[in-house]
Short mmCIF file of C-alpha atoms and ligand atoms in Angstrom, two decimals:
data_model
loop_
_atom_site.label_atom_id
_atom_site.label_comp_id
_atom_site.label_asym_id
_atom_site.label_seq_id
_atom_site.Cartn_x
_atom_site.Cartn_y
_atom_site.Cartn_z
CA UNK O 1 -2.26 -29.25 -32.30
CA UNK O 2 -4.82 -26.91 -33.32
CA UNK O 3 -5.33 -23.32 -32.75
CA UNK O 4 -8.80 -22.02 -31.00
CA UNK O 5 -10.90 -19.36 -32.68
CA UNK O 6 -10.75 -16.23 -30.75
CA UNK O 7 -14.29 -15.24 -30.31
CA UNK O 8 -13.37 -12.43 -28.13
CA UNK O 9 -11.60 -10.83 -30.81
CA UNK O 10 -14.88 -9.81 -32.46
CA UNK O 11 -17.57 -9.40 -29.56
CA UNK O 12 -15.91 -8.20 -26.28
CA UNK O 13 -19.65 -8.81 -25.25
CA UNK O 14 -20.49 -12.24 -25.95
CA UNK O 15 -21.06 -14.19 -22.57
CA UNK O 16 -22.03 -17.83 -23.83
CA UNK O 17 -20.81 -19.66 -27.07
CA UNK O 18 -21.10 -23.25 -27.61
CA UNK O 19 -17.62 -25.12 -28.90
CA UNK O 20 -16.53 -28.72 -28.97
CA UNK O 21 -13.35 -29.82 -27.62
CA UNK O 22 -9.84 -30.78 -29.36
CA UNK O 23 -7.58 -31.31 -26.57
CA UNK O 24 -7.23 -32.13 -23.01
CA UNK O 25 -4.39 -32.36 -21.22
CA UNK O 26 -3.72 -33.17 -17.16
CA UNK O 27 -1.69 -29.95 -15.55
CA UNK O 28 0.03 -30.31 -12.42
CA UNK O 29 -1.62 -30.26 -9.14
CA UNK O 30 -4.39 -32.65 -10.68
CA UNK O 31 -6.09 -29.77 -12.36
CA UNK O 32 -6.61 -30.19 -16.59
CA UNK O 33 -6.31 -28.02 -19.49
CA UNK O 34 -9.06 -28.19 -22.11
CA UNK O 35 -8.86 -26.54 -25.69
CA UNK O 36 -11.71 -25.45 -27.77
CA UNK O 37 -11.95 -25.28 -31.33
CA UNK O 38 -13.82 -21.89 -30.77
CA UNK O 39 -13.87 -19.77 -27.46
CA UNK O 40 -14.85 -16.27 -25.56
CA UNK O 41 -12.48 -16.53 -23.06
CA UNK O 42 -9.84 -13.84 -23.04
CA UNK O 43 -6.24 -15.30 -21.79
CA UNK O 44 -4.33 -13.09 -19.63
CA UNK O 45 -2.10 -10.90 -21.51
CA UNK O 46 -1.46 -7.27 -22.30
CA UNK O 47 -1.67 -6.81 -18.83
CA UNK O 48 -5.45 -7.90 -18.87
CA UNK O 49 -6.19 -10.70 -16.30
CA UNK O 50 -7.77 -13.83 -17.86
CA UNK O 51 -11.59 -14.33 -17.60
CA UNK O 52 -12.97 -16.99 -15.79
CA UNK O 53 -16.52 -19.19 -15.68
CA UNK O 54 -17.76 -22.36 -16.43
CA UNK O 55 -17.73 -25.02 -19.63
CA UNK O 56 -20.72 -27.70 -18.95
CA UNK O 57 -21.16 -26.46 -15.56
CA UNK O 58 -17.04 -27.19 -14.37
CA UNK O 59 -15.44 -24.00 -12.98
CA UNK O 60 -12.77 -22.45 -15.52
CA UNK O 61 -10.10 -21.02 -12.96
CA UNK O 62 -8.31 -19.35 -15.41
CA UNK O 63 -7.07 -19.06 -19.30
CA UNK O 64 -3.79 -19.19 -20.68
CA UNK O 65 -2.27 -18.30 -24.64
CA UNK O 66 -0.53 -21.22 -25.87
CA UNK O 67 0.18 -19.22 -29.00
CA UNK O 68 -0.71 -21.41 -32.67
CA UNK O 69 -1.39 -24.07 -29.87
CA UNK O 70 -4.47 -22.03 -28.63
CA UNK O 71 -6.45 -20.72 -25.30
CA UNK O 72 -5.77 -22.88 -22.47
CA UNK O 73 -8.99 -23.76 -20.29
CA UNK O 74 -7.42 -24.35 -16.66
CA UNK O 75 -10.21 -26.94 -14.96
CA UNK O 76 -11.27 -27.81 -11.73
CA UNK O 77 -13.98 -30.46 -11.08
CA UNK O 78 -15.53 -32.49 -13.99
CA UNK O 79 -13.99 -31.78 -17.01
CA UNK O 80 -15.10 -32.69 -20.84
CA UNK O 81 -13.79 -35.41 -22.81
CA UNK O 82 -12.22 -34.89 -26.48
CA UNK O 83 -14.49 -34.30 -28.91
CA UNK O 84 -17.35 -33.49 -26.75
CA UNK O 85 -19.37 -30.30 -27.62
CA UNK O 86 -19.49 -27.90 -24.91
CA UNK O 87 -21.71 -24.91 -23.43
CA UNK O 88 -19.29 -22.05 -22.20
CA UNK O 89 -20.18 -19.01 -19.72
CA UNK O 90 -17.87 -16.38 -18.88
CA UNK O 91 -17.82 -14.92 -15.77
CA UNK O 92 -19.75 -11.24 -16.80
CA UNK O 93 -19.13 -8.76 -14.01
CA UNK O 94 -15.00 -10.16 -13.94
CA UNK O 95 -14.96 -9.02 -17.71
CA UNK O 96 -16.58 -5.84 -17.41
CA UNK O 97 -14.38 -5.43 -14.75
CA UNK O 98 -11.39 -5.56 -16.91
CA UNK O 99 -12.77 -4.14 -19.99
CA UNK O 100 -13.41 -1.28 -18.09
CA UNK O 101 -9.56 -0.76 -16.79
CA UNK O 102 -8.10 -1.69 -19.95
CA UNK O 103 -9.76 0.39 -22.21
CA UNK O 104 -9.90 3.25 -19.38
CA UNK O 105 -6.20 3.18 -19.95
CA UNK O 106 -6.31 3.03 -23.83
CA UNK O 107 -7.93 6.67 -22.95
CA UNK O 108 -5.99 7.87 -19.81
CA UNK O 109 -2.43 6.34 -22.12
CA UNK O 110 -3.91 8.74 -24.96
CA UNK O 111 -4.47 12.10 -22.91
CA UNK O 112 -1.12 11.73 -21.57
CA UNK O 113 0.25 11.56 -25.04
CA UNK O 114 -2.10 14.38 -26.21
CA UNK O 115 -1.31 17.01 -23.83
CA UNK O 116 2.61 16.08 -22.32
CA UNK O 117 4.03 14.41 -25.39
CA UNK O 118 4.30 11.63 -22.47
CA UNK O 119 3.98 7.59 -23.80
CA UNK O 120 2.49 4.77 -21.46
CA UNK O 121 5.48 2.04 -20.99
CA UNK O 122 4.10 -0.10 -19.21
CA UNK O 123 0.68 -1.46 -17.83
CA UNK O 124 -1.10 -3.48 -15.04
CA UNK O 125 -4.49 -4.86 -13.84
CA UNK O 126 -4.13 -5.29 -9.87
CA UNK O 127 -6.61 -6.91 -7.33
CA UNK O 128 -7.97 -3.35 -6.70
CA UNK O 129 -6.58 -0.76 -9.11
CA UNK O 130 -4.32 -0.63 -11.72
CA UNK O 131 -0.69 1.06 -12.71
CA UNK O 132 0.75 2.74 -15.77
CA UNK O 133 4.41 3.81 -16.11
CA UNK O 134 4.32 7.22 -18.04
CA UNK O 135 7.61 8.65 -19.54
CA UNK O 136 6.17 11.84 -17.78
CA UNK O 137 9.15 14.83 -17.91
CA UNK O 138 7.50 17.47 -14.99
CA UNK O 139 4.41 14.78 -13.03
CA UNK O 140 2.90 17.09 -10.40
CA UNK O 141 -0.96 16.66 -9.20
CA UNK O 142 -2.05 19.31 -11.48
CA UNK O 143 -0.64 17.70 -14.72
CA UNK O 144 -2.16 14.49 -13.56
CA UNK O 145 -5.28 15.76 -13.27
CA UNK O 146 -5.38 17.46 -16.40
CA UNK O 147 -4.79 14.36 -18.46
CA UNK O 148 -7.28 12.68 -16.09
CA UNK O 149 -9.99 15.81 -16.71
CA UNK O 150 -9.21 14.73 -20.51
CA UNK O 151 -10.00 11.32 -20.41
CA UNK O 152 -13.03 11.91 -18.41
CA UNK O 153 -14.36 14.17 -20.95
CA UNK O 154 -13.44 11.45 -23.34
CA UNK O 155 -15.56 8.92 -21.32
CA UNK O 156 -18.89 11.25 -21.21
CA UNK O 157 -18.75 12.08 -24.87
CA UNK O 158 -19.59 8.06 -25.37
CA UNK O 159 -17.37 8.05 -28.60
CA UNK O 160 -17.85 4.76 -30.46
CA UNK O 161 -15.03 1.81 -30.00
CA UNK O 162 -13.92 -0.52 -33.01
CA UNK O 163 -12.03 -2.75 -34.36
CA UNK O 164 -10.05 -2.53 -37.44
CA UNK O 165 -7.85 -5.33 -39.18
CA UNK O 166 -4.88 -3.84 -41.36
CA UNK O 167 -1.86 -4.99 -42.92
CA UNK O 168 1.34 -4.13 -41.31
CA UNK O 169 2.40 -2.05 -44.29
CA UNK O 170 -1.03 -0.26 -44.06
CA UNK O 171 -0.48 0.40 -40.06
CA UNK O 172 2.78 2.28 -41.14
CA UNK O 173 0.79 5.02 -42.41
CA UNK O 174 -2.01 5.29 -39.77
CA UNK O 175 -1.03 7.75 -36.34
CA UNK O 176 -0.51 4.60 -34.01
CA UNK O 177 -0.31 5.10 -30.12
CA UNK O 178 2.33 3.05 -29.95
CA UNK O 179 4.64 0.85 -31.88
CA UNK O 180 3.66 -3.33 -32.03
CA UNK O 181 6.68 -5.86 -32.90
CA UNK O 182 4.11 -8.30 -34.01
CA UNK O 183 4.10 -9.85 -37.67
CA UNK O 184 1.46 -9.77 -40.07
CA UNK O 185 -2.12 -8.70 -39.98
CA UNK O 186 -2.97 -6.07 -37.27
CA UNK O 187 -5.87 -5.45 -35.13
CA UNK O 188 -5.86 -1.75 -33.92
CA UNK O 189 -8.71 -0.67 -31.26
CA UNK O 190 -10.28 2.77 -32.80
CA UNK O 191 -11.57 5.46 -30.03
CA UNK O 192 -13.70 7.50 -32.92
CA UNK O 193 -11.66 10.66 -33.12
CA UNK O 194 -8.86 10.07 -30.35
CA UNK O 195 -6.83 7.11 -30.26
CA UNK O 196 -5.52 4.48 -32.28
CA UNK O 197 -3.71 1.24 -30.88
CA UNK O 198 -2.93 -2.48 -31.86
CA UNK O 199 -4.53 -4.24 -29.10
CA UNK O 200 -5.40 -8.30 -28.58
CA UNK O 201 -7.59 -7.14 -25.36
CA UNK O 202 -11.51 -7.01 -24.55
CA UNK O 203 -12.52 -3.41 -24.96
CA UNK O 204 -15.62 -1.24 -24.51
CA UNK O 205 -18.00 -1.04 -27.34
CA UNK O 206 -18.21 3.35 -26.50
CA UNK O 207 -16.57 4.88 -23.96
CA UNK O 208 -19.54 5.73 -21.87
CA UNK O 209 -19.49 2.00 -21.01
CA UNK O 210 -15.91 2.66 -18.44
CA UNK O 211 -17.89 5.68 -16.95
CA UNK O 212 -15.16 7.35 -14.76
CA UNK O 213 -11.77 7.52 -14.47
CA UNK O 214 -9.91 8.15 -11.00
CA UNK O 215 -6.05 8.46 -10.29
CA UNK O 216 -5.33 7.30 -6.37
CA UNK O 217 -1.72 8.02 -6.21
CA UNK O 218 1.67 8.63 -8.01
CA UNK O 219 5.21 8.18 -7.25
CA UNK O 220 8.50 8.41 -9.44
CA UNK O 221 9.94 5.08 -10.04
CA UNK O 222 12.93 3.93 -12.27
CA UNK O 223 12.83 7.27 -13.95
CA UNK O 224 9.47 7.14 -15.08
CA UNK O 225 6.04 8.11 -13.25
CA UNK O 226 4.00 5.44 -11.65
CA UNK O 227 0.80 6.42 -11.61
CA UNK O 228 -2.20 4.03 -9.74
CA UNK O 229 -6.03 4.56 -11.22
CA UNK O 230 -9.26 3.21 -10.94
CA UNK O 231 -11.95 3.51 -13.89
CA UNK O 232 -15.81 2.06 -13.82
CA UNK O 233 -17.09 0.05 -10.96
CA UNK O 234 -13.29 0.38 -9.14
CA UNK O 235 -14.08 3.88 -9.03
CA UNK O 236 -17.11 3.45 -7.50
CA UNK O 237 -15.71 0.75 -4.70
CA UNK O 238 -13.11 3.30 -4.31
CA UNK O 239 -14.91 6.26 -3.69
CA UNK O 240 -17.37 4.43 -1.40
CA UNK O 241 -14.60 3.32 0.63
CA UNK O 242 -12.44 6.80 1.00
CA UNK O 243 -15.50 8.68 1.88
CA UNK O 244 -16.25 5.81 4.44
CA UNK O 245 -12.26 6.73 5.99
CA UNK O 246 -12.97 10.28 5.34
CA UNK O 247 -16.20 10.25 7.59
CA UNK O 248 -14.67 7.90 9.98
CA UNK O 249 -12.01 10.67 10.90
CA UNK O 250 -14.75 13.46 10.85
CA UNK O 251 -16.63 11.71 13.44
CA UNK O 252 -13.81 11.18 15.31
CA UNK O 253 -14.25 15.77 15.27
CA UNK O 254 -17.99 15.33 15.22
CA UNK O 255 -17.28 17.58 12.06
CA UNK O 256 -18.65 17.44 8.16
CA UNK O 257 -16.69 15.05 6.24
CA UNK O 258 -14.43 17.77 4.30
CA UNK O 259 -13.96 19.84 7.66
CA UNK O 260 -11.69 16.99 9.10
CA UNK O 261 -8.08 17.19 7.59
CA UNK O 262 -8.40 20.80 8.83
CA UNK O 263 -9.44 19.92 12.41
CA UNK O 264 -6.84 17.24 12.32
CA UNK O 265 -4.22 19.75 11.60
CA UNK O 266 -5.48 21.81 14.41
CA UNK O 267 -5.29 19.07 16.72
CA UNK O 268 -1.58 18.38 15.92
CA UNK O 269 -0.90 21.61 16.54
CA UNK O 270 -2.36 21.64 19.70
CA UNK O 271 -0.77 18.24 20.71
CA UNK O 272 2.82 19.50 20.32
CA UNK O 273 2.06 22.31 22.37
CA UNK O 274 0.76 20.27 24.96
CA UNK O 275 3.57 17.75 24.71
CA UNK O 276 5.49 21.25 25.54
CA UNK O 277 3.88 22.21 28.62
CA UNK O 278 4.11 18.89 29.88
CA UNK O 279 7.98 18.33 29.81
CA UNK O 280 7.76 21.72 31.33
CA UNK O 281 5.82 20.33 34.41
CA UNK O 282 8.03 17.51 34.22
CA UNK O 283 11.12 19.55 34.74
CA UNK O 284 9.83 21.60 37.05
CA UNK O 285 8.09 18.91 39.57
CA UNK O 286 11.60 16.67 39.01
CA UNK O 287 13.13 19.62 40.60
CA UNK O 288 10.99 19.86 43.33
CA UNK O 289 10.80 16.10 44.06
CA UNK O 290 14.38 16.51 43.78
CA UNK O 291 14.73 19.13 46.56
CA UNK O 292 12.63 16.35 49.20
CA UNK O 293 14.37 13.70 48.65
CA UNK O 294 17.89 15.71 48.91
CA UNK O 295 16.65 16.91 52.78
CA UNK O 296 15.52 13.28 53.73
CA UNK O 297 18.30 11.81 56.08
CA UNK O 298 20.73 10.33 53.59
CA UNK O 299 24.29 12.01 54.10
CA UNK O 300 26.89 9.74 55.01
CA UNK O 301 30.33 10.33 57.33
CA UNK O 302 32.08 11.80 54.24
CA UNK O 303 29.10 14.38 53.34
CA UNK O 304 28.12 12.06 50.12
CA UNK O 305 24.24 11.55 49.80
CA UNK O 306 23.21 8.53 48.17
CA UNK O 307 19.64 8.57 47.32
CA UNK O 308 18.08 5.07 46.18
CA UNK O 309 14.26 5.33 45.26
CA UNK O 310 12.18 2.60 43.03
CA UNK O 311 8.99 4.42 41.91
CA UNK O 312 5.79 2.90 40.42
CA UNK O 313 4.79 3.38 36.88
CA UNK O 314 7.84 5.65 35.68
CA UNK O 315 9.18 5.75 32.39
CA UNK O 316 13.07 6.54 31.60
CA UNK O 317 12.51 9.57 30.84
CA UNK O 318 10.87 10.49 33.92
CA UNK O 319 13.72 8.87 35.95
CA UNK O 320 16.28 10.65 34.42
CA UNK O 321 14.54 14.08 34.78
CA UNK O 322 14.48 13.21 38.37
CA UNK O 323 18.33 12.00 38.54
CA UNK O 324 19.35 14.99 36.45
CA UNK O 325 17.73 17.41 39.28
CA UNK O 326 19.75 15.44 41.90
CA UNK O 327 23.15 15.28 40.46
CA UNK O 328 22.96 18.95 40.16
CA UNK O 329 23.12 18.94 43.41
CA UNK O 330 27.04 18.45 45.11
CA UNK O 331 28.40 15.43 46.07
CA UNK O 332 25.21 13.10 45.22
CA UNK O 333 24.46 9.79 43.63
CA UNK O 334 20.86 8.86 42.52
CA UNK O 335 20.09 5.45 42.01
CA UNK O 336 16.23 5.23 40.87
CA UNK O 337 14.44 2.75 39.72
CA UNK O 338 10.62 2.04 38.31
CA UNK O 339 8.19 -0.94 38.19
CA UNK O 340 6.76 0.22 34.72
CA UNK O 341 4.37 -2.39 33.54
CA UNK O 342 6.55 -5.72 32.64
CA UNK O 343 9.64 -3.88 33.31
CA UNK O 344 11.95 -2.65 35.92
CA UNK O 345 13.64 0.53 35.16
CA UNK O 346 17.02 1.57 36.39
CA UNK O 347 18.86 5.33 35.90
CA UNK O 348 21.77 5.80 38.17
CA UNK O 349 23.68 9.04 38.43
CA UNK O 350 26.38 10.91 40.08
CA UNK O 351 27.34 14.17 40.29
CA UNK O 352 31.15 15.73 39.06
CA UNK O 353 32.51 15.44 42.76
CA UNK O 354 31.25 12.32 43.30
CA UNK O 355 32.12 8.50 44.38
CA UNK O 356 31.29 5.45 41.92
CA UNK O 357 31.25 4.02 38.32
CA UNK O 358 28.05 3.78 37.63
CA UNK O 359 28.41 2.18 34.59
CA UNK O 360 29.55 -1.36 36.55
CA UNK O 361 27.16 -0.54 39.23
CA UNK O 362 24.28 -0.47 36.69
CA UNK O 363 25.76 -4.03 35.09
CA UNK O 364 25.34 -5.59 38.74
CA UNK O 365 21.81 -4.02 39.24
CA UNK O 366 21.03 -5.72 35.79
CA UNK O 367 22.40 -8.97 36.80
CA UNK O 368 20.09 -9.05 39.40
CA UNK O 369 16.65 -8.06 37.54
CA UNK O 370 17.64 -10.18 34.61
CA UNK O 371 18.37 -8.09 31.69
CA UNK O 372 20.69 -5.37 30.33
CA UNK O 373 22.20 -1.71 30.46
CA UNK O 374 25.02 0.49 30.68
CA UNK O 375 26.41 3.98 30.59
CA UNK O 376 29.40 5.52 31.63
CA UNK O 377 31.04 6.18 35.14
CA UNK O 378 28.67 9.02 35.89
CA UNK O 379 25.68 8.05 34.04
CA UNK O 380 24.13 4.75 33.19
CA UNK O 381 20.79 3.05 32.50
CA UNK O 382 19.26 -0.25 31.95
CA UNK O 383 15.91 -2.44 33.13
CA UNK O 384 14.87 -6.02 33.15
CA UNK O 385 11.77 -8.19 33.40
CA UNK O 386 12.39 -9.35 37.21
CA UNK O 387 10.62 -6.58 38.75
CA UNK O 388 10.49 -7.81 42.35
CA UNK O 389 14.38 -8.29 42.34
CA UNK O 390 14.14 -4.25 41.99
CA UNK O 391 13.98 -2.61 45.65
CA UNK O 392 17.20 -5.27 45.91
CA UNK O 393 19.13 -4.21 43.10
CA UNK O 394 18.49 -0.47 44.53
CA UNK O 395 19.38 -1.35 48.54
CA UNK O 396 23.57 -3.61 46.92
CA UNK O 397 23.82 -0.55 44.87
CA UNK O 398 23.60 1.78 47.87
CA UNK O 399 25.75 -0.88 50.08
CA UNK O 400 28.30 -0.46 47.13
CA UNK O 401 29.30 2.88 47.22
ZN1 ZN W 1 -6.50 -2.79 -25.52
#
């Protein structure tokens, strides 16, 4: 099988190339896999995604290294025969696109080494942004900035990118980024002045071409800093689209954009204390309500008031407020319930002196509305989705004790 010239390898720029074709193979799912003797696509690899475009017009979904074997051109539609000579296009803005991440983090890798002594492990191209795993000893925002300030400055003083071929004994004496366990001749990516890396990837021809660099986030994983960036037209996407949240929320205040995480603050702040004031009402109405409905007729022979109630619109907590009130009264049981929404509610309570468990009496009133609860002998609680079985459950409960 032959190998494929890697066209890519010398012009990171070159969008058509003609080549004729030595191989085609079917892949499964019906699609085929055509090598060239000569091609621009890049394969994925390094963490790069692989380009994509066209060959004689057919869509090339994507590129794979076969190693000696060559670049694999996965097909859809018509595809070339063997031997045919062949117009390529690469998909332009998808490679610019990538050239920009990748050799953004050639320079982001570098300031982190510069100024923390801190090596890139790993690397990744995502749908959106991308990842590097830093060996980082102390990460806080202001570190991250400063090796993002760095590689910014980097980027604006357009240094010149190239490519240099050495032997592997020759690369032992040149300041390499970072070590390569590949065999013989090298290719090392040159930022004039900053960084020097054996690389197989599509890079910038100067660094003005990535124009910015932006870290999103950060987090600590598997004892090394994740860190998620965005350089060149991701930056821009990304930008666009947080100051699009960021006014969003200020209009929400009717407030500038950079006014808003302060006024949202505020507005916390004033929410708790108005959650606050409200159980405080709460309380204090329960109590009231509490005092009616003790001096409406309910005493029986042995001076035990039962007082059954189904309210509309009442959540638990609001029915227990109101039991609570009642069972600090003497010798009273309070069995409430609520049609709230979908559900019926159910709290029943008894005060210390006393008759009935209402623990069983709640699994009855359950039975009866279709769905579940429980407690203990003086306290229990429960609901269910038959809400018009509710004033029942109330009226056996009340027969009951
Ligand atoms: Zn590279």
């Amino acid at each position: 099988m032959p190998a494929t010239e890697r066209l890519y390898y010398n012009d990171s720029h070159l969008i058509e190339f003609e080549a004729r074709v030595v191989d085609v193979t079917e892949r499964v799912s019906g699609w085929t896999a055509v090598v060239l003797d000569r091609t621009a696509f890049y394969p994925t690899g390094g963490g790069q995604p692989s380009d994509t475009g066209v060959l004689n017009g057919s869509r090339v979904v994507e590129c794979i290294d076969d190693g000696d074997n060559g670049v694999l051109h996965v097909m859809q539609g018509a595809t070339p025969a063997r031997g045919e000579a062949v117009k390529g296009r690469i998909d332009w803005a998808r490679r610019l696109d990538h050239l920009q991440q990748h050799t953004g983090q050639h320079i982001l890798s570098q300031a982190f080494v510069k100024l923390f002594n801190a090596p890139t492990k790993s690397f990744r191209v995502l749908d959106q942004s991308c990842e590097i795993d830093v060996d980082l000893a102390h990460p806080s925002n202001e570190v991250i900035e400063r090796a993002v300030e760095l590689a910014n400055n980097v980027i604006w003083e357009d240094r010149p990118i190239t490519i240099r071929n050495v032997t592997k004994e020759e690369a032992a004496e040149l300041p390499l980024r970072k070590e390569t366990a590949r065999e013989g001749e090298l290719r090392l990516i040159e930022i004039d002045g900053f960084d020097l890396t054996p690389c197989g990837g599509t890079h910038a021809y100067r660094t003005g071409e990535i124009g910015i660099i932006a870290v999103r986030s950060w987090e600590r994983a598997k004892g090394l800093v994740r860190i998620e960036f965005v350089a060149g037209g991701r930056a821009l996407a990304d930008y666009r689209k947080a100051n699009k949240t960021a006014r969003e929320i200020a209009a929400l205040f009717s407030a500038g954009r950079d006014d808003a995480p302060h006024l949202a603050a505020q507005m916390l702040e004033e929410n708790k204390e108005l959650h606050r004031r409200v159980r405080m009402l709460e309380e204090s109405a329960a109590v009231e309500e509490a005092e009616r409905l003790f001096n409406e007729p309910s005493e029986r022979e042995d001076g035990t008031r039962v007082i059954a109630k189904a309210f509309d619109g009442r959540d638990n907590d609001l029915l227990k407020k109101l039991a609570h009130a009642l069972i600090a009264k003497p010798k009273t049981v309070a069995l409430l319930g609520s049609r709230d929404g979908e559900t019926a509610r159910l709290v029943f309570a008894r005060s210390q002196d006393a008759p009935g468990d209402m623990s069983s009496l709640m699994r009855d009133a359950c039975a009866l509305v279709e769905g579940r609860g429980g407690g203990k002998p003086e306290m229990a609680q429960g609901g269910g989705k038959k809400i018009e079985q509710l004033t029942e459950a109330l009226t056996r409960a009340a027969s009951s004790i």
